[in-house]
Amino acid sequence: MKIAESWLREWVDPDLKTDELGHQLTMLGHEVDGIELEGVGIADVVIAEVVECGKHPDADKLSVCKVSDGGAELIDIVCGAPNVRQGMKTPLAKPGVKLPNGMKLRKAKIRGVVSNGMLCSAIELGLGDESDGIMDLPAAAEVGTPLVDFLNLPDAVIDLDLTPNRGDCFSVLGIARDVSALTGAALQSAAVPAVEATIKDTQAVELIEPAGCPRFAGRVIRGIDPTAKSPVWMVERLRRAGLRGISPVVDITNYVMLELGQPLHAYDAALLQGPIRPRLARTGEKVTLLDEKEIELRGDTLIITDDNGPIGIAGIMGGLSTAVSDRTTDVFFEAAFWPPDFMAGRARNYGMHTDASLRFERGVDPEGQGRAIERATQLLLDISGGDAGPLSVESSPEHLPKREAIVLRKSRLAHLLGLEIDDAEVTRILESLQLDVRIANEGWTVIAPSHRFDIEYEVDLIEEVARIHGYDSIPETTLSAQSALETVTESRIEIERAAATLIGRDYQEVVTYSFIDPEANKKFTGTDSELVLSNPISSELSVMRASLWPGLVAAASANLARQQDRVRLFEASRSYHGSLAAPEEVARLAGLATGPVAAEQWGKKSESIDFFDIKCDVEALLSLVGDISNFRFVATEHPALQPGQAAEILRGDEVIGVVGKLHPRLAKEYDLKKAAYVFELDAAKALASAAPSAKPVSRFPAIRRDIAVIIDDKVSSAELVDAVAEASPELIRDVRIFDIYKGERIEAGRKSVAIGLILQETSRTLTDDDADTAMAAAIAKLEDKFAAELRD
């Protein structure tokens, strides 16, 4: 919210400079995003009158004007503004004046005509972000007067970032209350004198939905001057607050909303038909709003109606059918209390966000409606004339918020703040915030005023005391506590170390939702989840995930859609299994890779990632536990993986994870143009470790023997290695597959595998006979188990 310092100081004027005031507002909890000074650098700009105005002889879009600045001679000015006209009052900058945008004016010849200065727009003077031409000042503006004097400049515009719970501070009055409480400066009374009725006309109102509209205030004003203009002081205050002046009636509703925090709406009274009836909409009803958009209403939306049907959405925007115009002479002002429960989220449901909905969603003073109508009435009578009817207020007291007494304990106050505050000071602080305070045993009994609907509990009062006493006045206290040192263990590898390993292999960590779509969960796991949320954020986030893959695949899809051709992602989190009666959480480490193996470079041809690339990444993780030989990859089938490119990861005989290529069906559904490979590990089982044990290194040399066998294509490498190792375990220390061949001279459905045997003993040097014996045992094992043929 933006607020002009001059406007705030009319309500409360503390002995603080602008920057000090901004700091104190931040310390009060109203963060100041910025302070912008307006009117700086335009002290030499004066008000001038266009005495004559004619077309430029050589330019259709330029005008040649004779302008009076109050001096004896008229000044020749060439002007390109489309709105310049004879008799207009507007700002004039003479040669030598430097404008806020850095432009220094000088006498210039424009298309052969000498111009002795410039008639200025609001943008050129730093007094706005938009303009339709040069500034059009009221006829009452005195020629020759410095513009800064006429507009009450310079002035600071304070941009506040208010917290949602402080709905009372979305007004000048609300901020002034807090400043007064903090500084002790006198606060102008918020009471508004009642306007005496000069006519008896009223507008009937029927509260047929009192829970949604427990208070509705209004007043009829007849015979206003439709040609009247809003005064400069009002238009300027609205502009500095970020609103544009439109007409007196509309400007007054905006002005009172900013000043008192109560949104108002104005109807053309001649267009209202019968009583006004606030009620809930009927599904399918339609209303055309002030922005000329037709809205189909939902059944949970409060609307305002008359005999013709809906004439506005309550607390959000009025309808076009009863809108005031430049022909309106009779006005009905409305100020209602719409409870936050009925307003929360309603504007967003229709894709809207208005100043009124912002305030009603956060809460407005339920007792401020009559005051707002009185203030608006007096302003309209002063500006546009007319006759006012009596103020009418329809209420349903049983549906209005009730203020209950809150007990504030001295002991609780001292405990939470960590310091003792004098009782008299606490009383002063609470009373300065306009709270009803009574001394009680060991504390105070407090009743919050109607505008402080955020104060409900004892902790709220303690927060108020801390704010006004000053957060920086609360001493820093260092707490001490005893905590046992964590046991250092070698029985597991920390997940952070595993994450660092993946980061070192060019993966990036992501965090995804634990809630996912039920259909997505089934597609990736093959089963329906029983862990259904009772109150989900949306239907797409209604079950607890049983796999980390859905989030990873969605994140990869989003990155690929943003032209990231090489994606490596991982997540260390939990999956959820079992039933609501017996849920189970499993810590998991999952990853996804797609795109080329390496980033684009000149030294190596680009190659797409394949199964063995991601298998290598998984093996790098498993090698952290030290015993990589105990892990095996066994072909399997998985609902989320492509058949033939999926493997279970076993540690001994226990399944600890799965790795493979994402099924093309899922890849297409998630718009993945390139093959994606994924893995998922049970972190506890995969990263379980043991204390390392030392073994002596043999002093005797190793012998290598190579064999090549032809076997069925379905036999896996792991099966071959296991069989060869079992053939002569006392001599064979390692088995390595170093070549696989399919093609010419190899029967279809079979393959040639070249195997290297590493032979070694710890007590003696092996002989050729030992090597031949081991070779023969290995060949015999392969022939027996896989019907292998020795290849020449």
Tab-separated table of N, CA and C in Angstrom, residues 46-51 67-71 73-75 87-90 92 137-147 150:
chain	number	residue	atom	x	y	z
A	46	VAL	N	6.362	26.853	-13.040
A	46	VAL	CA	5.270	27.720	-12.595
A	46	VAL	C	3.988	27.382	-13.336
A	47	ILE	N	2.875	27.885	-12.808
A	47	ILE	CA	1.576	27.705	-13.456
A	47	ILE	C	1.405	28.799	-14.493
A	48	ALA	N	1.030	28.376	-15.694
A	48	ALA	CA	0.842	29.332	-16.786
A	48	ALA	C	-0.523	29.128	-17.424
A	49	GLU	N	-0.970	30.137	-18.180
A	49	GLU	CA	-2.248	30.049	-18.890
A	49	GLU	C	-1.997	30.191	-20.379
A	50	VAL	N	-2.630	29.298	-21.161
A	50	VAL	CA	-2.521	29.371	-22.621
A	50	VAL	C	-3.502	30.437	-23.102
A	51	VAL	N	-2.958	31.587	-23.529
A	51	VAL	CA	-3.801	32.707	-23.951
A	51	VAL	C	-4.258	32.540	-25.399
A	67	VAL	N	1.659	32.080	-24.154
A	67	VAL	CA	1.410	31.662	-22.781
A	67	VAL	C	1.740	32.802	-21.835
A	68	SER	N	0.904	32.955	-20.796
A	68	SER	CA	1.157	33.963	-19.774
A	68	SER	C	1.603	33.280	-18.488
A	69	ASP	N	2.737	33.759	-17.943
A	69	ASP	CA	3.188	33.259	-16.631
A	69	ASP	C	3.015	34.314	-15.555
A	70	GLY	N	2.158	35.319	-15.854
A	70	GLY	CA	1.924	36.401	-14.898
A	70	GLY	C	2.778	37.612	-15.156
A	71	GLY	N	3.729	37.513	-16.110
A	71	GLY	CA	4.597	38.636	-16.430
A	71	GLY	C	3.939	39.584	-17.410
A	73	GLU	N	4.844	40.205	-20.560
A	73	GLU	CA	4.827	39.761	-21.936
A	73	GLU	C	4.425	38.292	-22.038
A	74	LEU	N	3.762	37.993	-23.168
A	74	LEU	CA	3.401	36.609	-23.435
A	74	LEU	C	4.611	35.845	-23.955
A	75	ILE	N	4.629	34.543	-23.711
A	75	ILE	CA	5.770	33.695	-24.080
A	75	ILE	C	5.343	32.769	-25.198
A	87	GLY	N	-7.040	28.982	-23.011
A	87	GLY	CA	-7.624	29.131	-21.691
A	87	GLY	C	-7.176	28.081	-20.689
A	88	MET	N	-6.343	27.162	-21.113
A	88	MET	CA	-5.900	26.058	-20.249
A	88	MET	C	-4.849	26.540	-19.266
A	89	LYS	N	-4.929	26.052	-18.025
A	89	LYS	CA	-3.882	26.286	-17.027
A	89	LYS	C	-3.000	25.036	-16.976
A	90	THR	N	-1.694	25.225	-17.027
A	90	THR	CA	-0.779	24.085	-17.120
A	90	THR	C	0.609	24.488	-16.637
A	92	LEU	N	4.547	25.315	-16.660
A	92	LEU	CA	5.482	25.862	-17.641
A	92	LEU	C	6.900	25.790	-17.095
A	137	LEU	N	-4.603	21.821	-15.250
A	137	LEU	CA	-4.837	22.309	-13.900
A	137	LEU	C	-6.173	23.030	-13.813
A	138	PRO	N	-6.779	23.091	-12.611
A	138	PRO	CA	-8.076	23.763	-12.459
A	138	PRO	C	-8.000	25.236	-12.846
A	139	ALA	N	-9.148	25.749	-13.225
A	139	ALA	CA	-9.224	27.162	-13.630
A	139	ALA	C	-8.864	28.079	-12.471
A	140	ALA	N	-9.044	27.586	-11.227
A	140	ALA	CA	-8.749	28.419	-10.058
A	140	ALA	C	-7.261	28.552	-9.785
A	141	ALA	N	-6.440	27.773	-10.461
A	141	ALA	CA	-4.991	27.844	-10.235
A	141	ALA	C	-4.477	29.222	-10.632
A	142	GLU	N	-3.729	29.864	-9.748
A	142	GLU	CA	-3.267	31.239	-9.973
A	142	GLU	C	-2.027	31.249	-10.853
A	143	VAL	N	-2.103	32.004	-11.954
A	143	VAL	CA	-0.989	32.084	-12.891
A	143	VAL	C	0.238	32.670	-12.197
A	144	GLY	N	1.413	32.087	-12.453
A	144	GLY	CA	2.668	32.555	-11.874
A	144	GLY	C	3.022	31.873	-10.568
A	145	THR	N	2.083	31.123	-9.978
A	145	THR	CA	2.347	30.415	-8.714
A	145	THR	C	3.254	29.221	-8.972
A	146	PRO	N	4.273	29.027	-8.162
A	146	PRO	CA	5.087	27.820	-8.322
A	146	PRO	C	4.216	26.568	-8.211
A	147	LEU	N	4.427	25.612	-9.096
A	147	LEU	CA	3.614	24.401	-9.106
A	147	LEU	C	3.724	23.645	-7.789
A	150	PHE	N	1.268	24.952	-5.296
A	150	PHE	CA	-0.122	24.619	-5.621
A	150	PHE	C	-0.436	23.158	-5.299
